[in-house]
Amino acid sequence: MSGALRVERHAAYVLATLDRPERRNAIDQATIDDLHALCDELEAAPATLVLTGAGGVFAGGADIAQLRERRAADALRGINATAFARVHALPMPVIAAIEGFALGGGAELAFAADIRIASPTLRLGNPEPGLGILAAAGATWRLPEIAGHAVAADLLLTARIVDADEALRLGIVSRVVDDPLAEAVATAERIATLDAQAVRATKRALAAPRDQHPRVDCEEQAVLFESPGKERRMTEFLERPSKAARASAEANR
């Protein structure tokens, strides 16, 4: 990896930090290359991914100096869109811990996450039309899915920036906390206590188009019903003493 993305591997999750604080973590080609390399790893060995940014900023946008030089052929390659699509499609959950600016491509990378946790300093939006382009790396389809068409149209057509409170009210982020990275790590650790096969199946079901439900849910459940994890976890649950029984046993000692 180039170093634009700093990766730390933990037992319960992988932490990836956008690490160009001198450029507000602007997403350049090196960042995209590093994201692809990380996706190669996480597609082969699934783990929950926590995404964050260095220096109190998630990502101030795509690297404008590089964008200015790109032409039609570059747009048709979908440079950022392809990388963000791979992030979104990773087998295990992706959690974005967002502080400060998440603008342009930074917002679109955040939209690619399954769970978005923000700090009160959040400033999120897509100012691309002010630069003569559109938000083409996920905002026009993911933001309507996240917050609805009316919200997406309001934000994308006006290039309006929202703060943490409005992002929470609009459903763009699910939580606003003082330390989003600590909250994201705690969330990843909670996910690690669950059955990984069931988590992956749930993510696939969430991603399925509406017209595939409930068939896709039943097919995923059919596989889980035959899994060793389901048998073991349900057996442990049934054999666990109830709180009332434990309290009674303690009282009778």
mmCIF file of C-alpha atoms in Angstrom:
data_model
loop_
_atom_site.group_PDB
_atom_site.id
_atom_site.type_symbol
_atom_site.label_atom_id
_atom_site.label_comp_id
_atom_site.label_asym_id
_atom_site.label_seq_id
_atom_site.Cartn_x
_atom_site.Cartn_y
_atom_site.Cartn_z
ATOM 1 C CA MET A 1 0.000 0.000 0.000
ATOM 2 C CA SER A 2 1.073 3.585 -0.653
ATOM 3 C CA GLY A 3 0.463 4.887 2.862
ATOM 4 C CA ALA A 4 -2.526 7.027 1.893
ATOM 5 C CA LEU A 5 -4.585 4.473 3.809
ATOM 6 C CA ARG A 6 -3.184 3.313 7.159
ATOM 7 C CA VAL A 7 -4.437 -0.187 7.993
ATOM 8 C CA GLU A 8 -4.443 -1.812 11.441
ATOM 9 C CA ARG A 9 -5.615 -5.378 11.915
ATOM 10 C CA HIS A 10 -7.347 -6.319 15.160
ATOM 11 C CA ALA A 11 -8.979 -9.540 16.323
ATOM 12 C CA ALA A 12 -12.527 -8.214 15.897
ATOM 13 C CA TYR A 13 -12.099 -5.752 13.017
ATOM 14 C CA VAL A 14 -9.790 -4.021 10.564
ATOM 15 C CA LEU A 15 -9.260 -0.288 11.041
ATOM 16 C CA ALA A 16 -8.483 1.748 7.912
ATOM 17 C CA THR A 17 -7.575 5.410 8.364
ATOM 18 C CA LEU A 18 -7.471 7.879 5.494
ATOM 19 C CA ASP A 19 -4.070 9.365 6.251
ATOM 20 C CA ARG A 20 -3.411 12.557 4.308
ATOM 21 C CA PRO A 21 -4.225 15.073 7.043
ATOM 22 C CA GLU A 22 -2.225 17.824 5.336
ATOM 23 C CA ARG A 23 -4.751 17.592 2.457
ATOM 24 C CA ARG A 24 -7.822 16.964 4.636
ATOM 25 C CA ASN A 25 -7.510 13.312 3.586
ATOM 26 C CA ALA A 26 -8.450 14.174 0.007
ATOM 27 C CA ILE A 27 -9.103 10.971 -1.906
ATOM 28 C CA ASP A 28 -6.468 10.650 -4.615
ATOM 29 C CA GLN A 29 -5.478 7.782 -6.903
ATOM 30 C CA ALA A 30 -3.151 6.357 -4.231
ATOM 31 C CA THR A 31 -6.069 6.209 -1.785
ATOM 32 C CA ILE A 32 -8.191 4.432 -4.382
ATOM 33 C CA ASP A 33 -5.389 1.940 -5.081
ATOM 34 C CA ASP A 34 -5.035 1.274 -1.350
ATOM 35 C CA LEU A 35 -8.796 0.748 -1.006
ATOM 36 C CA HIS A 36 -8.687 -1.838 -3.792
ATOM 37 C CA ALA A 37 -5.787 -3.624 -2.077
ATOM 38 C CA LEU A 38 -7.699 -3.649 1.209
ATOM 39 C CA CYS A 39 -10.814 -4.987 -0.527
ATOM 40 C CA ASP A 40 -8.714 -7.793 -2.031
ATOM 41 C CA GLU A 41 -7.780 -8.780 1.518
ATOM 42 C CA LEU A 42 -11.242 -8.454 3.058
ATOM 43 C CA GLU A 43 -12.966 -10.299 0.230
ATOM 44 C CA ALA A 44 -10.608 -13.242 0.805
ATOM 45 C CA ALA A 45 -10.668 -13.072 4.623
ATOM 46 C CA PRO A 46 -13.887 -11.298 5.695
ATOM 47 C CA ALA A 47 -13.741 -8.989 8.708
ATOM 48 C CA THR A 48 -15.706 -5.966 9.846
ATOM 49 C CA LEU A 49 -14.125 -2.801 8.468
ATOM 50 C CA VAL A 50 -13.960 0.464 10.408
ATOM 51 C CA LEU A 51 -13.203 3.471 8.201
ATOM 52 C CA THR A 52 -12.054 6.794 9.631
ATOM 53 C CA GLY A 53 -9.850 9.774 8.828
ATOM 54 C CA ALA A 54 -6.746 11.256 10.443
ATOM 55 C CA GLY A 55 -6.532 14.713 11.956
ATOM 56 C CA GLY A 56 -10.168 15.188 12.938
ATOM 57 C CA VAL A 57 -11.403 15.007 9.331
ATOM 58 C CA PHE A 58 -12.969 12.086 7.475
ATOM 59 C CA ALA A 59 -12.257 13.263 3.928
ATOM 60 C CA GLY A 60 -12.541 16.745 2.501
ATOM 61 C CA GLY A 61 -13.371 15.355 -0.942
ATOM 62 C CA ALA A 62 -11.599 13.966 -3.956
ATOM 63 C CA ASP A 63 -8.212 15.402 -4.878
ATOM 64 C CA ILE A 64 -9.206 18.432 -6.985
ATOM 65 C CA ALA A 65 -5.792 18.714 -8.636
ATOM 66 C CA GLN A 66 -6.188 15.196 -10.017
ATOM 67 C CA LEU A 67 -9.872 15.698 -10.875
ATOM 68 C CA ARG A 68 -9.091 18.792 -12.921
ATOM 69 C CA GLU A 69 -6.875 16.741 -15.221
ATOM 70 C CA ARG A 70 -9.354 13.914 -15.790
ATOM 71 C CA ARG A 71 -11.298 13.648 -19.026
ATOM 72 C CA ALA A 72 -14.266 11.718 -20.402
ATOM 73 C CA ALA A 73 -12.430 8.404 -20.580
ATOM 74 C CA ASP A 74 -11.536 8.726 -16.889
ATOM 75 C CA ALA A 75 -15.156 9.421 -15.992
ATOM 76 C CA LEU A 76 -16.279 6.302 -17.869
ATOM 77 C CA ARG A 77 -13.785 4.196 -15.891
ATOM 78 C CA GLY A 78 -15.655 5.086 -12.680
ATOM 79 C CA ILE A 79 -12.424 5.395 -10.723
ATOM 80 C CA ASN A 80 -13.905 6.295 -7.332
ATOM 81 C CA ALA A 81 -17.282 4.684 -7.955
ATOM 82 C CA THR A 82 -15.740 1.274 -8.603
ATOM 83 C CA ALA A 83 -13.643 1.376 -5.424
ATOM 84 C CA PHE A 84 -16.542 2.546 -3.280
ATOM 85 C CA ALA A 85 -18.783 -0.159 -4.755
ATOM 86 C CA ARG A 86 -16.253 -2.779 -3.647
ATOM 87 C CA VAL A 87 -16.190 -1.279 -0.150
ATOM 88 C CA HIS A 88 -19.989 -1.388 0.023
ATOM 89 C CA ALA A 89 -20.075 -5.001 -1.224
ATOM 90 C CA LEU A 90 -17.589 -6.364 1.322
ATOM 91 C CA PRO A 91 -18.951 -9.515 3.000
ATOM 92 C CA MET A 92 -18.900 -8.146 6.560
ATOM 93 C CA PRO A 93 -20.239 -4.799 7.803
ATOM 94 C CA VAL A 94 -18.465 -1.539 7.049
ATOM 95 C CA ILE A 95 -18.647 1.159 9.738
ATOM 96 C CA ALA A 96 -17.677 4.771 9.020
ATOM 97 C CA ALA A 97 -16.506 6.837 11.992
ATOM 98 C CA ILE A 98 -16.858 10.390 10.711
ATOM 99 C CA GLU A 99 -15.382 13.548 12.184
ATOM 100 C CA GLY A 100 -15.263 16.968 10.596
ATOM 101 C CA PHE A 101 -15.552 17.268 6.842
ATOM 102 C CA ALA A 102 -17.049 14.463 4.760
ATOM 103 C CA LEU A 103 -17.468 16.267 1.459
ATOM 104 C CA GLY A 104 -17.737 15.168 -2.153
ATOM 105 C CA GLY A 105 -15.951 11.848 -2.528
ATOM 106 C CA GLY A 106 -15.558 11.737 1.238
ATOM 107 C CA ALA A 107 -19.335 11.820 1.668
ATOM 108 C CA GLU A 108 -19.702 9.158 -1.028
ATOM 109 C CA LEU A 109 -17.215 6.880 0.739
ATOM 110 C CA ALA A 110 -19.216 7.361 3.934
ATOM 111 C CA PHE A 111 -22.422 6.528 2.036
ATOM 112 C CA ALA A 112 -20.797 3.235 0.997
ATOM 113 C CA ALA A 113 -20.628 2.139 4.639
ATOM 114 C CA ASP A 114 -23.389 0.102 6.261
ATOM 115 C CA ILE A 115 -23.300 2.117 9.495
ATOM 116 C CA ARG A 116 -22.312 5.784 9.822
ATOM 117 C CA ILE A 117 -21.373 7.174 13.241
ATOM 118 C CA ALA A 118 -20.579 10.896 13.383
ATOM 119 C CA SER A 119 -19.087 13.405 15.778
ATOM 120 C CA PRO A 120 -20.742 16.773 16.532
ATOM 121 C CA THR A 121 -18.135 18.370 14.242
ATOM 122 C CA LEU A 122 -19.540 16.679 11.128
ATOM 123 C CA ARG A 123 -19.998 18.746 7.972
ATOM 124 C CA LEU A 124 -21.338 16.531 5.188
ATOM 125 C CA GLY A 125 -22.407 17.224 1.640
ATOM 126 C CA ASN A 126 -21.704 17.081 -2.067
ATOM 127 C CA PRO A 127 -20.515 20.419 -3.476
ATOM 128 C CA GLU A 128 -19.611 18.930 -6.882
ATOM 129 C CA PRO A 129 -21.997 21.075 -9.009
ATOM 130 C CA GLY A 130 -20.113 24.124 -7.766
ATOM 131 C CA LEU A 131 -17.007 22.626 -9.386
ATOM 132 C CA GLY A 132 -18.717 21.848 -12.686
ATOM 133 C CA ILE A 133 -19.236 18.118 -12.102
ATOM 134 C CA LEU A 134 -21.767 15.832 -10.436
ATOM 135 C CA ALA A 135 -21.430 13.456 -7.504
ATOM 136 C CA ALA A 136 -20.917 10.317 -9.574
ATOM 137 C CA ALA A 137 -19.355 7.916 -7.056
ATOM 138 C CA GLY A 138 -22.514 6.851 -5.271
ATOM 139 C CA ALA A 139 -24.381 9.884 -3.986
ATOM 140 C CA THR A 140 -27.086 9.895 -6.673
ATOM 141 C CA TRP A 141 -28.158 6.338 -5.903
ATOM 142 C CA ARG A 142 -26.974 5.604 -2.369
ATOM 143 C CA LEU A 143 -28.197 8.798 -0.726
ATOM 144 C CA PRO A 144 -31.800 8.246 -1.960
ATOM 145 C CA GLU A 145 -31.618 4.714 -0.542
ATOM 146 C CA ILE A 146 -30.307 6.016 2.772
ATOM 147 C CA ALA A 147 -32.431 9.115 3.314
ATOM 148 C CA GLY A 148 -35.087 9.112 0.570
ATOM 149 C CA HIS A 149 -35.365 10.834 -2.796
ATOM 150 C CA ALA A 150 -36.598 14.173 -1.433
ATOM 151 C CA VAL A 151 -33.654 14.553 0.929
ATOM 152 C CA ALA A 152 -31.168 13.475 -1.740
ATOM 153 C CA ALA A 153 -32.601 15.919 -4.281
ATOM 154 C CA ASP A 154 -32.484 18.754 -1.770
ATOM 155 C CA LEU A 155 -28.852 18.137 -0.892
ATOM 156 C CA LEU A 156 -27.449 17.158 -4.286
ATOM 157 C CA LEU A 157 -29.212 19.773 -6.393
ATOM 158 C CA THR A 158 -28.317 22.627 -4.037
ATOM 159 C CA ALA A 159 -24.845 21.381 -2.962
ATOM 160 C CA ARG A 160 -25.944 22.134 0.600
ATOM 161 C CA ILE A 161 -23.735 21.087 3.528
ATOM 162 C CA VAL A 162 -25.427 19.644 6.635
ATOM 163 C CA ASP A 163 -24.166 19.473 10.199
ATOM 164 C CA ALA A 164 -24.324 16.505 12.564
ATOM 165 C CA ASP A 165 -27.745 17.286 14.005
ATOM 166 C CA GLU A 166 -29.371 17.601 10.591
ATOM 167 C CA ALA A 167 -27.586 14.515 9.273
ATOM 168 C CA LEU A 168 -28.972 12.559 12.232
ATOM 169 C CA ARG A 169 -32.470 13.967 11.771
ATOM 170 C CA LEU A 170 -32.415 13.092 8.061
ATOM 171 C CA GLY A 171 -31.228 9.551 8.770
ATOM 172 C CA ILE A 172 -27.907 9.954 6.963
ATOM 173 C CA VAL A 173 -26.022 8.976 10.116
ATOM 174 C CA SER A 174 -27.365 6.651 12.789
ATOM 175 C CA ARG A 175 -25.546 8.096 15.819
ATOM 176 C CA VAL A 176 -23.799 11.297 16.875
ATOM 177 C CA VAL A 177 -21.290 10.830 19.692
ATOM 178 C CA ASP A 178 -18.250 12.682 21.003
ATOM 179 C CA ASP A 179 -15.873 9.864 20.029
ATOM 180 C CA PRO A 180 -17.167 8.176 16.869
ATOM 181 C CA LEU A 181 -14.096 5.979 16.458
ATOM 182 C CA ALA A 182 -14.481 4.485 19.939
ATOM 183 C CA GLU A 183 -18.184 3.928 19.231
ATOM 184 C CA ALA A 184 -17.375 2.317 15.877
ATOM 185 C CA VAL A 185 -14.819 0.010 17.488
ATOM 186 C CA ALA A 186 -17.329 -0.965 20.207
ATOM 187 C CA THR A 187 -19.868 -1.689 17.469
ATOM 188 C CA ALA A 188 -17.357 -3.836 15.565
ATOM 189 C CA GLU A 189 -16.550 -5.735 18.749
ATOM 190 C CA ARG A 190 -20.261 -6.331 19.346
ATOM 191 C CA ILE A 191 -20.609 -7.677 15.783
ATOM 192 C CA ALA A 192 -17.684 -10.020 16.483
ATOM 193 C CA THR A 193 -19.722 -11.716 19.239
ATOM 194 C CA LEU A 194 -22.406 -12.658 16.706
ATOM 195 C CA ASP A 195 -22.364 -15.551 14.275
ATOM 196 C CA ALA A 196 -20.286 -14.375 11.310
ATOM 197 C CA GLN A 197 -22.210 -16.497 8.813
ATOM 198 C CA ALA A 198 -25.500 -15.003 10.021
ATOM 199 C CA VAL A 199 -24.091 -11.466 9.854
ATOM 200 C CA ARG A 200 -22.925 -11.991 6.263
ATOM 201 C CA ALA A 201 -26.313 -13.456 5.320
ATOM 202 C CA THR A 202 -28.088 -10.473 6.895
ATOM 203 C CA LYS A 203 -25.917 -8.047 4.928
ATOM 204 C CA ARG A 204 -26.702 -9.886 1.682
ATOM 205 C CA ALA A 205 -30.433 -9.819 2.461
ATOM 206 C CA LEU A 206 -30.293 -6.090 3.222
ATOM 207 C CA ALA A 207 -28.628 -5.486 -0.152
ATOM 208 C CA ALA A 208 -31.165 -7.493 -2.158
ATOM 209 C CA PRO A 209 -33.723 -5.584 -4.256
ATOM 210 C CA ARG A 210 -37.243 -5.358 -2.827
ATOM 211 C CA ASP A 211 -38.685 -7.684 -5.459
ATOM 212 C CA GLN A 212 -36.392 -10.497 -4.265
ATOM 213 C CA HIS A 213 -37.930 -10.528 -0.786
ATOM 214 C CA PRO A 214 -39.019 -12.707 0.954
ATOM 215 C CA ARG A 215 -37.472 -15.350 -1.312
ATOM 216 C CA VAL A 216 -33.896 -14.234 -0.633
ATOM 217 C CA ASP A 217 -34.519 -14.203 3.140
ATOM 218 C CA CYS A 218 -35.903 -17.740 3.044
ATOM 219 C CA GLU A 219 -32.970 -18.983 0.967
ATOM 220 C CA GLU A 220 -30.439 -17.411 3.312
ATOM 221 C CA GLN A 221 -32.309 -18.787 6.311
ATOM 222 C CA ALA A 222 -32.376 -22.264 4.793
ATOM 223 C CA VAL A 223 -28.580 -22.296 4.726
ATOM 224 C CA LEU A 224 -28.350 -20.975 8.287
ATOM 225 C CA PHE A 225 -30.858 -23.539 9.563
ATOM 226 C CA GLU A 226 -28.371 -26.262 8.551
ATOM 227 C CA SER A 227 -25.303 -24.514 9.947
ATOM 228 C CA PRO A 228 -23.252 -25.703 12.938
ATOM 229 C CA GLY A 229 -23.318 -22.177 14.341
ATOM 230 C CA LYS A 230 -27.091 -22.127 14.604
ATOM 231 C CA GLU A 231 -27.150 -25.530 16.314
ATOM 232 C CA ARG A 232 -24.427 -24.601 18.791
ATOM 233 C CA ARG A 233 -25.731 -21.137 19.665
ATOM 234 C CA MET A 234 -29.337 -22.237 20.110
ATOM 235 C CA THR A 235 -28.261 -25.203 22.229
ATOM 236 C CA GLU A 236 -26.188 -22.899 24.435
ATOM 237 C CA PHE A 237 -29.154 -20.551 24.742
ATOM 238 C CA LEU A 238 -31.537 -23.332 25.771
ATOM 239 C CA GLU A 239 -29.069 -24.729 28.286
ATOM 240 C CA ARG A 240 -28.365 -21.345 29.859
ATOM 241 C CA PRO A 241 -29.949 -21.018 33.320
ATOM 242 C CA SER A 242 -32.602 -18.340 33.467
ATOM 243 C CA LYS A 243 -32.046 -15.243 35.570
ATOM 244 C CA ALA A 244 -34.885 -16.321 37.840
ATOM 245 C CA ALA A 245 -33.368 -19.759 38.348
ATOM 246 C CA ARG A 246 -29.969 -18.288 39.141
ATOM 247 C CA ALA A 247 -31.524 -15.826 41.615
ATOM 248 C CA SER A 248 -33.450 -18.671 43.276
ATOM 249 C CA ALA A 249 -30.316 -20.792 43.552
ATOM 250 C CA GLU A 250 -28.436 -17.905 45.120
ATOM 251 C CA ALA A 251 -31.258 -17.281 47.618
ATOM 252 C CA ASN A 252 -31.353 -20.935 48.696
ATOM 253 C CA ARG A 253 -27.647 -21.228 49.403
#
